[in-house]
Short mmCIF file of C-alpha atoms in Angstrom, two decimals:
data_model
loop_
_atom_site.label_atom_id
_atom_site.label_comp_id
_atom_site.label_asym_id
_atom_site.label_seq_id
_atom_site.Cartn_x
_atom_site.Cartn_y
_atom_site.Cartn_z
CA LYS A 1 -9.26 -8.21 -8.11
CA THR A 2 -12.37 -7.64 -10.19
CA SER A 3 -10.50 -8.30 -13.43
CA ILE A 4 -9.18 -11.56 -11.97
CA GLY A 5 -12.78 -12.66 -11.36
CA LYS A 6 -13.58 -12.00 -15.02
CA SER A 7 -10.52 -13.95 -16.09
CA ILE A 8 -11.53 -16.93 -13.93
CA ALA A 9 -15.00 -16.95 -15.51
CA ARG A 10 -13.50 -16.74 -19.00
CA ALA A 11 -11.04 -19.56 -18.25
CA LEU A 12 -13.81 -21.81 -16.90
CA ASN A 13 -16.17 -20.87 -19.75
CA ARG A 14 -18.83 -19.69 -17.30
CA GLU A 15 -21.21 -16.76 -17.33
CA TYR A 16 -20.08 -13.84 -15.18
CA TYR A 17 -22.14 -11.69 -12.81
CA ARG A 18 -20.89 -9.13 -10.33
CA PHE A 19 -22.54 -7.19 -7.55
CA SER A 20 -21.08 -5.17 -4.70
CA VAL A 21 -22.10 -5.46 -1.05
CA GLY A 22 -20.02 -2.49 0.11
CA GLY A 23 -22.18 -0.48 2.52
CA LEU A 24 -25.11 -2.91 2.12
CA THR A 25 -27.35 -2.90 5.23
CA ASP A 26 -30.56 -4.54 3.97
CA VAL A 27 -30.69 -8.33 4.02
CA ALA A 28 -33.53 -8.22 1.46
CA GLU A 29 -31.00 -7.21 -1.22
CA ILE A 30 -29.64 -10.75 -0.97
CA LYS A 31 -32.69 -12.80 0.00
CA GLY A 32 -35.38 -10.70 -1.71
CA HIS A 33 -38.65 -9.17 -0.45
CA ARG A 34 -41.84 -11.09 0.18
CA ARG A 35 -44.41 -10.79 -2.60
CA THR A 36 -46.91 -9.07 -0.30
CA TYR A 37 -44.88 -5.84 -0.54
CA VAL A 38 -45.51 -3.37 -3.35
CA GLY A 39 -42.63 -3.38 -5.81
CA ALA A 40 -41.14 -6.56 -4.33
CA LEU A 41 -38.27 -8.16 -6.24
CA PRO A 42 -36.11 -11.27 -5.89
CA GLY A 43 -32.70 -10.96 -4.28
CA ARG A 44 -29.50 -10.29 -6.20
CA ILE A 45 -28.62 -14.00 -6.36
CA ILE A 46 -31.86 -14.97 -8.12
CA GLN A 47 -31.48 -11.96 -10.42
CA ALA A 48 -27.98 -13.19 -11.28
CA LEU A 49 -29.32 -16.62 -12.27
CA LYS A 50 -32.05 -14.94 -14.31
CA LYS A 51 -29.60 -12.76 -16.21
CA CYS A 52 -27.02 -15.50 -16.80
CA GLN A 53 -29.72 -18.06 -17.69
CA THR A 54 -27.60 -20.89 -16.34
CA GLU A 55 -27.30 -22.66 -13.02
CA ASN A 56 -23.49 -22.65 -12.89
CA PRO A 57 -22.33 -19.04 -13.35
CA LEU A 58 -19.47 -17.33 -11.56
CA ILE A 59 -20.89 -14.73 -9.17
CA LEU A 60 -18.42 -12.15 -7.90
CA ILE A 61 -19.39 -10.60 -4.54
CA ASP A 62 -17.30 -7.44 -4.40
CA GLU A 63 -16.09 -5.51 -1.30
CA VAL A 64 -17.29 -8.15 1.16
CA ASP A 65 -15.13 -6.55 3.87
CA LYS A 66 -17.19 -3.33 3.70
CA ILE A 67 -20.59 -4.95 4.24
CA GLY A 68 -22.80 -3.01 6.63
CA ARG A 69 -25.29 -3.84 9.34
CA GLY A 70 -28.55 -2.05 10.12
CA HIS A 71 -32.02 -2.39 11.59
CA GLN A 72 -33.12 -4.25 8.44
CA GLY A 73 -30.92 -7.24 9.25
CA ASP A 74 -27.34 -8.42 8.90
CA PRO A 75 -26.40 -9.15 5.27
CA ALA A 76 -23.22 -10.93 6.40
CA SER A 77 -25.34 -13.53 8.18
CA ALA A 78 -27.42 -13.99 5.02
CA LEU A 79 -24.25 -14.79 3.11
CA LEU A 80 -23.50 -17.66 5.49
CA GLU A 81 -26.20 -19.85 3.94
CA LEU A 82 -25.16 -18.72 0.48
CA LEU A 83 -21.48 -19.65 0.80
CA ASP A 84 -21.88 -22.87 2.80
CA PRO A 85 -21.68 -25.89 0.42
CA GLU A 86 -23.77 -27.94 2.85
CA GLN A 87 -26.68 -25.48 2.81
CA ASN A 88 -26.76 -23.67 -0.52
CA SER A 89 -28.28 -26.63 -2.36
CA SER A 90 -31.65 -25.41 -1.04
CA PHE A 91 -31.29 -21.63 -0.89
CA LEU A 92 -34.64 -20.01 -0.08
CA ASP A 93 -35.37 -16.61 -1.58
CA HIS A 94 -38.23 -14.73 0.13
CA TYR A 95 -39.76 -13.66 -3.19
CA MET A 96 -39.55 -17.06 -4.90
CA ASP A 97 -40.44 -18.97 -1.72
CA ILE A 98 -39.13 -22.20 -3.22
CA PRO A 99 -35.71 -23.83 -2.68
CA VAL A 100 -33.12 -23.00 -5.35
CA ASP A 101 -30.03 -25.14 -5.91
CA LEU A 102 -26.90 -22.96 -5.83
CA SER A 103 -24.43 -25.79 -5.33
CA LYS A 104 -23.15 -25.46 -8.91
CA VAL A 105 -22.52 -21.72 -8.64
CA LEU A 106 -18.91 -20.61 -8.13
CA PHE A 107 -18.78 -17.71 -5.68
CA VAL A 108 -15.74 -15.42 -5.63
CA CYS A 109 -15.57 -12.73 -2.94
CA THR A 110 -13.11 -9.83 -2.95
CA ALA A 111 -11.83 -7.76 -0.03
CA ASN A 112 -8.99 -5.42 0.80
CA MET A 113 -8.62 -6.66 4.37
CA THR A 114 -9.87 -9.64 6.36
CA ASP A 115 -10.06 -7.95 9.77
CA THR A 116 -13.57 -6.60 9.18
CA ILE A 117 -15.02 -9.82 7.72
CA PRO A 118 -17.07 -11.75 10.33
CA ARG A 119 -15.19 -14.85 11.46
CA PRO A 120 -17.99 -17.37 10.64
CA LEU A 121 -18.17 -15.95 7.11
CA LEU A 122 -14.39 -16.06 6.69
CA ASP A 123 -14.32 -19.71 7.80
CA ARG A 124 -16.59 -20.67 4.89
CA MET A 125 -14.19 -19.31 2.28
CA GLU A 126 -10.79 -20.33 1.00
CA LEU A 127 -8.50 -17.34 1.46
CA ILE A 128 -6.17 -16.41 -1.42
CA GLU A 129 -3.93 -13.43 -0.69
CA LEU A 130 -2.79 -11.39 -3.67
CA SER A 131 0.36 -9.35 -3.27
CA GLY A 132 0.64 -5.92 -4.86
CA TYR A 133 2.32 -5.25 -8.18
CA VAL A 134 6.04 -4.62 -8.17
CA ALA A 135 7.59 -1.87 -10.30
CA ASP A 136 8.39 -4.17 -13.25
CA GLU A 137 4.81 -5.44 -13.40
CA LYS A 138 3.42 -1.90 -13.22
CA MET A 139 5.76 -0.88 -16.02
CA ALA A 140 4.53 -3.70 -18.29
CA ILE A 141 0.86 -2.91 -17.55
CA ALA A 142 1.39 0.80 -18.21
CA GLU A 143 3.26 0.30 -21.50
CA ARG A 144 0.90 -2.32 -22.92
CA TYR A 145 -2.52 -1.15 -21.73
CA LEU A 146 -2.75 2.05 -19.70
CA ALA A 147 -0.74 4.42 -21.89
CA PRO A 148 -2.31 3.42 -25.27
CA ALA A 149 -5.83 3.58 -23.80
CA ALA A 150 -5.22 6.98 -22.18
CA LYS A 151 -3.74 8.34 -25.42
CA GLU A 152 -6.77 7.28 -27.43
CA VAL A 153 -9.27 8.63 -24.88
CA SER A 154 -7.50 11.99 -24.89
CA GLY A 155 -7.92 12.27 -28.67
CA LEU A 156 -4.21 11.87 -29.41
CA LYS A 157 -4.35 8.54 -31.22
CA ASP A 158 -2.91 9.93 -34.48
CA VAL A 159 -0.67 12.57 -32.85
CA ASP A 160 3.02 12.06 -32.13
CA VAL A 161 2.81 12.21 -28.31
CA ASN A 162 5.10 9.78 -26.54
CA LEU A 163 5.31 9.00 -22.82
CA GLU A 164 8.83 7.62 -22.52
CA LYS A 165 9.83 4.63 -20.43
CA GLU A 166 11.84 6.85 -18.07
CA GLY A 167 8.74 8.97 -17.52
CA ILE A 168 6.65 5.93 -16.55
CA GLU A 169 9.41 4.77 -14.20
CA GLU A 170 9.41 8.18 -12.52
CA LEU A 171 5.62 8.06 -12.20
CA ILE A 172 5.81 4.66 -10.50
CA LYS A 173 8.69 5.66 -8.23
CA SER A 174 7.74 9.18 -7.18
CA TYR A 175 3.98 9.51 -7.73
CA CYS A 176 2.22 6.12 -7.54
CA ARG A 177 3.27 3.73 -4.81
CA GLU A 178 -0.05 2.02 -4.19
CA SER A 179 -0.23 -1.77 -4.46
CA GLY A 180 -2.49 -1.63 -7.54
CA VAL A 181 -2.39 0.49 -10.70
CA ARG A 182 -5.51 2.63 -10.26
CA ASN A 183 -3.60 5.77 -9.30
CA LEU A 184 -1.01 5.09 -12.02
CA LYS A 185 -3.83 5.00 -14.56
CA LYS A 186 -5.10 8.38 -13.31
CA GLN A 187 -1.66 9.95 -13.56
CA ILE A 188 -1.06 8.63 -17.10
CA GLU A 189 -4.45 9.97 -18.19
CA LYS A 190 -3.54 13.30 -16.59
CA VAL A 191 -0.28 13.40 -18.58
CA TYR A 192 -2.06 12.89 -21.90
CA ARG A 193 -4.83 15.37 -21.08
CA LYS A 194 -2.24 18.00 -20.21
CA ALA A 195 -0.35 17.18 -23.42
CA ALA A 196 -3.54 17.66 -25.45
CA LEU A 197 -4.12 21.01 -23.76
CA LYS A 198 -0.58 22.17 -24.49
CA ILE A 199 -0.93 21.17 -28.16
CA ILE A 200 -4.19 23.11 -28.54
CA GLN A 201 -2.67 26.16 -26.86
CA ARG A 202 0.29 26.09 -29.26
CA LEU A 203 -1.86 26.00 -32.39
CA PRO A 204 -2.06 29.44 -34.05
CA GLU A 205 -5.42 31.17 -33.96
CA GLU A 206 -6.69 31.95 -37.46
CA GLU A 207 -7.87 35.51 -38.11
CA PRO A 208 -11.48 35.29 -39.33
CA SER A 209 -12.00 36.74 -42.82
CA GLU A 210 -15.24 38.12 -44.25
CA GLY A 211 -15.85 34.86 -46.09
CA SER A 212 -15.23 32.76 -43.02
CA LYS A 213 -17.63 34.93 -41.02
CA VAL A 214 -20.36 34.25 -43.56
CA ARG A 215 -19.57 30.53 -43.51
CA GLU A 216 -19.72 30.57 -39.70
CA GLU A 217 -23.15 32.19 -39.75
CA VAL A 218 -24.39 29.61 -42.27
CA ARG A 219 -22.99 26.79 -40.14
CA GLU A 220 -24.71 28.11 -37.02
CA GLU A 221 -28.02 28.34 -38.88
CA GLN A 222 -27.60 24.73 -40.08
CA GLU A 223 -26.85 23.59 -36.53
CA ASP A 224 -29.95 25.36 -35.21
CA ALA A 225 -32.07 23.74 -37.92
CA THR A 226 -30.60 20.32 -37.14
CA LYS A 227 -31.31 20.83 -33.45
CA ARG A 228 -34.93 21.80 -34.13
CA GLU A 229 -35.40 18.71 -36.30
CA ALA A 230 -33.89 16.50 -33.59
CA ASP A 231 -36.21 18.00 -30.94
CA ALA A 232 -39.21 17.44 -33.18
CA ALA A 233 -38.17 13.83 -33.84
CA THR A 234 -37.73 13.25 -30.12
CA GLU A 235 -41.22 14.58 -29.38
CA SER A 236 -42.81 12.41 -32.08
CA THR A 237 -40.95 9.15 -31.43
CA GLY A 238 -40.01 9.55 -27.78
CA GLN A 239 -36.50 8.40 -28.60
CA PRO A 240 -33.61 10.87 -28.17
CA GLN A 241 -31.71 11.54 -31.37
CA GLU A 242 -27.93 11.44 -31.63
CA ALA A 243 -26.24 14.81 -31.41
CA PRO A 244 -24.28 15.87 -34.49
CA LYS A 245 -20.62 14.97 -34.28
CA LEU A 246 -18.18 17.81 -33.84
CA GLU A 247 -15.34 18.23 -36.26
CA ALA A 248 -12.01 17.11 -34.78
CA VAL A 249 -9.16 19.57 -34.47
CA GLN A 250 -6.51 18.91 -37.09
CA VAL A 251 -3.06 18.78 -35.49
CA PRO A 252 -0.18 19.57 -37.89
CA PRO A 253 2.16 16.61 -38.55
CA ASP A 254 5.16 18.61 -37.37
CA VAL A 255 3.92 18.59 -33.74
CA HIS A 256 6.02 16.24 -31.61
CA VAL A 257 5.66 15.90 -27.83
CA SER A 258 7.90 13.69 -25.72
CA ILE A 259 7.32 13.32 -21.97
CA GLY A 260 10.27 11.97 -20.00
CA LYS A 261 11.71 12.12 -16.53
CA ASP A 262 12.99 15.69 -16.87
CA ASN A 263 9.76 17.38 -17.98
CA LEU A 264 7.26 15.10 -16.20
CA LYS A 265 6.69 17.64 -13.41
CA ASP A 266 5.30 20.08 -16.00
CA TYR A 267 2.40 17.66 -16.54
CA VAL A 268 1.70 16.14 -13.09
CA GLY A 269 3.35 18.58 -10.69
CA PRO A 270 6.17 18.00 -8.21
CA PRO A 271 6.86 14.45 -6.95
CA VAL A 272 4.64 13.18 -4.15
CA PHE A 273 7.24 10.78 -2.76
CA THR A 274 10.89 11.57 -2.25
CA SER A 275 13.76 9.19 -1.51
CA ASP A 276 13.03 6.44 1.01
CA ARG A 277 16.49 6.67 2.49
CA LEU A 278 16.54 9.28 5.25
CA TYR A 279 20.24 8.79 5.99
CA ASP A 280 23.14 8.36 3.61
CA THR A 281 25.31 7.69 6.66
CA THR A 282 23.49 6.54 9.77
CA PRO A 283 24.70 7.82 13.15
CA PRO A 284 24.84 5.49 16.17
CA GLY A 285 21.33 4.73 17.36
CA VAL A 286 19.65 4.60 13.93
CA ALA A 287 18.62 1.44 12.04
CA MET A 288 16.52 0.84 8.92
CA GLY A 289 13.52 -1.43 9.31
CA LEU A 290 10.83 -2.44 6.84
CA ALA A 291 7.07 -1.93 7.06
CA TRP A 292 4.11 -3.32 5.17
CA THR A 293 1.17 -0.99 4.49
CA SER A 294 -1.88 -0.95 2.26
CA MET A 295 0.23 0.90 -0.33
CA GLY A 296 2.90 -1.80 -0.29
CA GLY A 297 6.25 -1.90 1.45
CA ALA A 298 8.09 1.05 2.96
CA ALA A 299 11.35 1.73 4.75
CA LEU A 300 10.78 2.40 8.46
CA TYR A 301 13.67 4.00 10.28
CA VAL A 302 14.05 3.67 14.05
CA GLU A 303 15.96 6.46 15.80
CA SER A 304 17.24 6.46 19.37
CA ILE A 305 19.11 9.18 21.21
CA LEU A 306 20.58 9.89 24.62
CA GLN A 307 18.39 12.53 26.25
CA SER A 308 20.91 13.70 28.84
CA ALA A 309 24.61 13.33 29.52
CA LEU A 310 25.82 10.15 31.20
CA THR A 311 27.04 10.63 34.75
CA SER A 312 27.43 8.40 37.74
CA SER A 313 24.37 10.01 39.30
CA SER A 314 22.09 9.92 36.22
CA ARG A 315 18.98 7.76 36.29
CA PRO A 316 17.79 5.43 33.50
CA GLY A 317 14.63 6.12 31.54
CA PHE A 318 12.91 5.16 28.31
CA GLU A 319 10.48 7.13 26.17
CA GLN A 320 8.99 6.26 22.78
CA THR A 321 7.21 8.47 20.21
CA GLY A 322 6.08 8.28 16.58
CA ASN A 323 2.31 7.61 16.80
CA LEU A 324 2.87 4.00 17.86
CA MET A 325 -0.15 1.80 18.51
CA SER A 326 -0.44 -0.76 21.31
CA VAL A 327 1.34 -3.73 19.69
CA MET A 328 4.27 -1.61 18.51
CA LYS A 329 4.57 0.04 21.92
CA GLU A 330 4.92 -3.42 23.45
CA SER A 331 7.60 -4.17 20.86
CA THR A 332 9.60 -1.14 22.03
CA VAL A 333 9.46 -2.35 25.63
CA ILE A 334 10.50 -5.86 24.58
CA ALA A 335 13.39 -4.49 22.51
CA TYR A 336 14.53 -2.28 25.41
CA SER A 337 14.41 -5.19 27.89
CA PHE A 338 16.25 -7.51 25.52
CA ALA A 339 18.94 -4.93 24.75
CA LYS A 340 19.58 -4.46 28.48
CA SER A 341 19.69 -8.24 28.95
CA LEU A 342 22.16 -8.74 26.09
CA MET A 343 24.49 -6.03 27.37
CA ALA A 344 24.35 -7.47 30.89
CA LYS A 345 25.30 -10.94 29.61
CA GLU A 346 27.86 -10.12 26.94
CA PHE A 347 29.32 -6.85 28.25
CA PRO A 348 28.69 -6.80 32.02
CA ASP A 349 31.04 -3.87 32.70
CA ASN A 350 29.23 -1.62 30.23
CA LYS A 351 26.71 0.19 32.44
CA PHE A 352 25.16 2.27 29.65
CA PHE A 353 21.56 1.12 30.16
CA ASP A 354 21.88 1.43 33.95
CA LYS A 355 22.40 5.18 33.66
CA ALA A 356 21.09 6.24 30.22
CA ARG A 357 17.87 8.13 29.67
CA LEU A 358 16.79 7.17 26.14
CA HIS A 359 14.27 8.37 23.59
CA LEU A 360 13.17 6.07 20.73
CA HIS A 361 11.32 7.57 17.77
CA CYS A 362 9.86 6.33 14.47
CA PRO A 363 9.70 9.16 11.87
CA GLU A 364 6.54 10.35 10.11
CA GLY A 365 4.57 10.88 13.30
CA ALA A 366 1.35 11.67 11.40
CA VAL A 367 1.14 8.03 10.26
CA GLN A 368 -0.15 5.45 12.73
CA LYS A 369 2.19 2.49 13.12
CA ASP A 370 1.40 -0.91 14.56
CA GLY A 371 2.65 -4.46 14.42
CA PRO A 372 5.49 -6.46 15.97
CA SER A 373 7.79 -6.79 12.94
CA ALA A 374 10.08 -3.90 13.92
CA GLY A 375 11.31 -5.70 17.04
CA ILE A 376 14.82 -6.56 15.84
CA THR A 377 15.18 -3.08 14.29
CA MET A 378 14.43 -1.40 17.62
CA ALA A 379 16.84 -3.65 19.49
CA THR A 380 19.53 -2.95 16.89
CA ALA A 381 19.04 0.82 17.20
CA LEU A 382 19.33 0.69 21.00
CA LEU A 383 22.39 -1.57 20.91
CA SER A 384 24.00 0.67 18.30
CA LEU A 385 23.66 3.55 20.75
CA ALA A 386 25.04 1.49 23.65
CA LEU A 387 28.00 0.26 21.59
CA ASN A 388 28.47 3.73 20.01
CA LYS A 389 28.75 1.93 16.68
CA PRO A 390 26.77 3.00 13.58
CA VAL A 391 24.80 0.48 11.53
CA ASP A 392 25.60 0.02 7.84
CA PRO A 393 23.00 2.19 6.00
CA THR A 394 22.58 -0.51 3.33
CA ILE A 395 21.29 -3.09 5.85
CA ALA A 396 17.51 -3.41 6.26
CA MET A 397 15.82 -5.80 8.66
CA THR A 398 12.41 -7.06 9.73
CA GLY A 399 11.35 -9.56 12.36
CA GLU A 400 9.41 -9.90 15.59
CA LEU A 401 11.58 -10.21 18.71
CA THR A 402 10.88 -12.03 21.96
CA VAL A 403 12.44 -11.20 25.33
CA THR A 404 14.72 -14.24 25.01
CA GLY A 405 16.02 -13.15 21.59
CA LYS A 406 13.97 -15.45 19.35
CA VAL A 407 13.15 -13.96 15.91
CA LEU A 408 9.58 -14.78 14.86
CA ARG A 409 7.80 -14.87 11.49
CA ILE A 410 6.46 -11.71 9.81
CA GLY A 411 4.21 -10.97 6.84
CA GLY A 412 4.62 -9.07 3.58
CA LEU A 413 8.19 -10.14 2.81
CA ARG A 414 7.67 -9.55 -0.93
CA GLU A 415 6.55 -5.94 -0.44
CA LYS A 416 9.27 -5.30 2.14
CA THR A 417 11.95 -6.59 -0.22
CA VAL A 418 10.73 -4.21 -2.93
CA ALA A 419 10.88 -1.36 -0.40
CA ALA A 420 14.42 -2.37 0.61
CA ARG A 421 15.56 -2.18 -3.03
CA ARG A 422 13.89 1.19 -3.42
CA ALA A 423 15.71 2.48 -0.32
CA GLY A 424 19.08 1.31 -1.66
CA ALA A 425 19.56 -1.62 0.72
CA LYS A 426 22.00 -4.34 -0.28
CA THR A 427 21.36 -6.69 2.65
CA ILE A 428 18.05 -7.73 4.17
CA ILE A 429 17.66 -9.69 7.41
CA PHE A 430 14.42 -11.63 7.93
CA PRO A 431 13.18 -14.47 10.19
CA ALA A 432 14.23 -18.01 9.31
CA ASP A 433 10.54 -19.02 9.35
CA ASN A 434 10.10 -16.81 6.26
CA MET A 435 12.76 -18.66 4.26
CA SER A 436 10.12 -20.35 2.10
CA ASP A 437 8.66 -16.92 1.24
CA TRP A 438 12.13 -15.68 0.30
CA LEU A 439 12.76 -18.64 -2.00
CA GLU A 440 9.43 -18.05 -3.78
CA LEU A 441 10.31 -14.45 -4.67
CA PRO A 442 11.16 -13.87 -8.34
CA GLU A 443 14.81 -13.22 -9.10
CA ASN A 444 14.08 -9.76 -10.47
CA ILE A 445 12.84 -8.71 -7.01
CA LYS A 446 15.85 -10.18 -5.17
CA GLU A 447 18.34 -8.83 -7.69
CA GLY A 448 21.12 -6.90 -5.96
CA ILE A 449 19.99 -7.86 -2.44
CA GLU A 450 21.64 -10.44 -0.21
CA GLY A 451 19.15 -12.17 2.10
CA HIS A 452 20.03 -13.46 5.58
CA ALA A 453 17.64 -15.62 7.60
CA ALA A 454 17.92 -15.41 11.39
CA SER A 455 16.37 -17.59 14.08
CA TRP A 456 17.94 -15.79 17.05
CA TYR A 457 19.03 -12.21 17.55
CA SER A 458 22.62 -13.34 18.07
CA GLU A 459 22.72 -14.04 14.31
CA VAL A 460 21.40 -10.53 13.61
CA PHE A 461 24.05 -9.07 15.94
CA ASP A 462 26.85 -10.86 14.08
CA ILE A 463 25.62 -9.58 10.70
CA VAL A 464 25.09 -5.98 11.82
CA PHE A 465 27.99 -5.40 14.21
CA GLY A 466 30.41 -8.19 13.25
CA SER A 467 33.23 -8.99 15.65
CA VAL A 468 33.60 -6.45 18.46
CA ASP A 469 36.37 -5.83 20.96
CA ARG A 470 34.81 -6.95 24.23
CA HIS A 471 37.34 -5.14 26.40
CA ALA A 472 36.81 -1.87 24.49
CA ILE A 473 33.02 -2.20 24.74
CA ASN A 474 33.20 -2.92 28.48
CA GLN A 475 35.30 0.20 29.04
CA LEU A 476 33.38 2.36 26.56
CA TRP A 477 31.48 4.53 29.05
CA ALA A 478 33.79 4.05 32.03
CA LYS A 479 35.07 7.61 31.95
CA GLU A 480 31.59 9.17 31.87
CA LEU A 481 30.27 6.90 34.62
CA ALA A 482 33.28 7.15 36.94
CA GLU A 483 32.62 8.42 40.45
CA PRO A 484 33.99 11.94 40.97
CA GLU A 485 37.04 12.03 43.21
CA LYS A 486 36.48 13.57 46.58
CA SER A 487 38.95 16.40 47.29
CA ASP A 488 40.57 16.46 50.72
CA LYS A 489 39.52 19.46 52.58
CA THR A 490 42.03 20.86 55.04
CA THR A 491 41.00 23.12 57.80
CA ARG A 492 43.29 25.47 59.59
CA GLU A 493 42.60 26.50 63.10
CA ASP A 494 43.63 29.91 64.22
CA GLU A 495 45.68 29.83 67.37
CA ASP A 496 44.87 32.36 69.90
#
């Protein structure tokens, strides 16, 4: 986000100034201190104008979602005047104490989430959401910029060390799944640092001769003399002198290092992420949904099981686990109610939900999960159990579900589509209201995936389960739920 701000300033031919308000609790940092205080200074805005020496710079206010609040005022409220076009033509800094026209300044604020930004402040800004990088974009950034820069920083610019394309792909897939490239940059730098260490360790150690020992002593004496001269110059001038440059290690030209997929773990350790697909063949009661997190998209499986055997005397029940938050818990209840309603309408003789005690679970219980977009996935998992019919493991779905079966709009379709490809899905079901988002996706993201838009759950049912034998479904659990036959008891009376 910060680099985008620099690019905007360069494109508009404006001066650029950035300051962060993350953790800021003092309103005087923005509006300045009054001149009566010792060491008083103008606020950051006036300092920006002073440094840029123009009245129309681009000022980037970074991490505006992490702004604090303390006993010294509310900086978020101070930004209201700053970002309001109707008021910032006469911005009053406490130190300057004269109105300053900021109407020509272009303000760009960055944030990772909008939930923590005060609503009045958010209303004064035009919101532009930036989706995370997909794998192809990360690959291009790594090959063109990250890898060459990391190689040069590690001192391997003139050494034949090559991080292959397959190695970068493995890094992106199994080590770095965040939406940006910061962690990818760290891992690439780690690869080259480890490569430099391995090269140094392989170099043969030269046995010191008598002549080399003498030369070493002379060199140490020269270094000590140089250091004494530098200290003396520093004391006389007050300016620190540059340290003498060390001689670089000469790497033989026959050293060749290639880092690919097979030997990558020797440099960065075992993979952090394994395959997204938990099931190669899904049993009845399991469906693959899609989630959207701060790290991008992810496959979210929903599992449902029968807790106890079905009998005519069993009682229904429903339990959900998986560290679900309030909204997602409501989604499970809605999915359960809708599944019972659909079975009652379409298959009235199937009494599965009238007698079944069910348990619904979302794996990775250590991760908090919230949001309504898994509604159709939960309903599909429950219906799969009731119909005793497994769901195709290559079908992924996302969409909010209402109790009447309406499929509502969701967010993060781009990231979820990337996650579906990564999990090996060939079909993705999404709400019809998201059709415009689907059409805007680049073809390289949709490659190999067939998209289906659904307005009602009946359309999802037809895609997932296809045509079903109604008579067979109605009689599916008849044997388990049949009343036990009462045996005739005969009594024999003894005659006296």
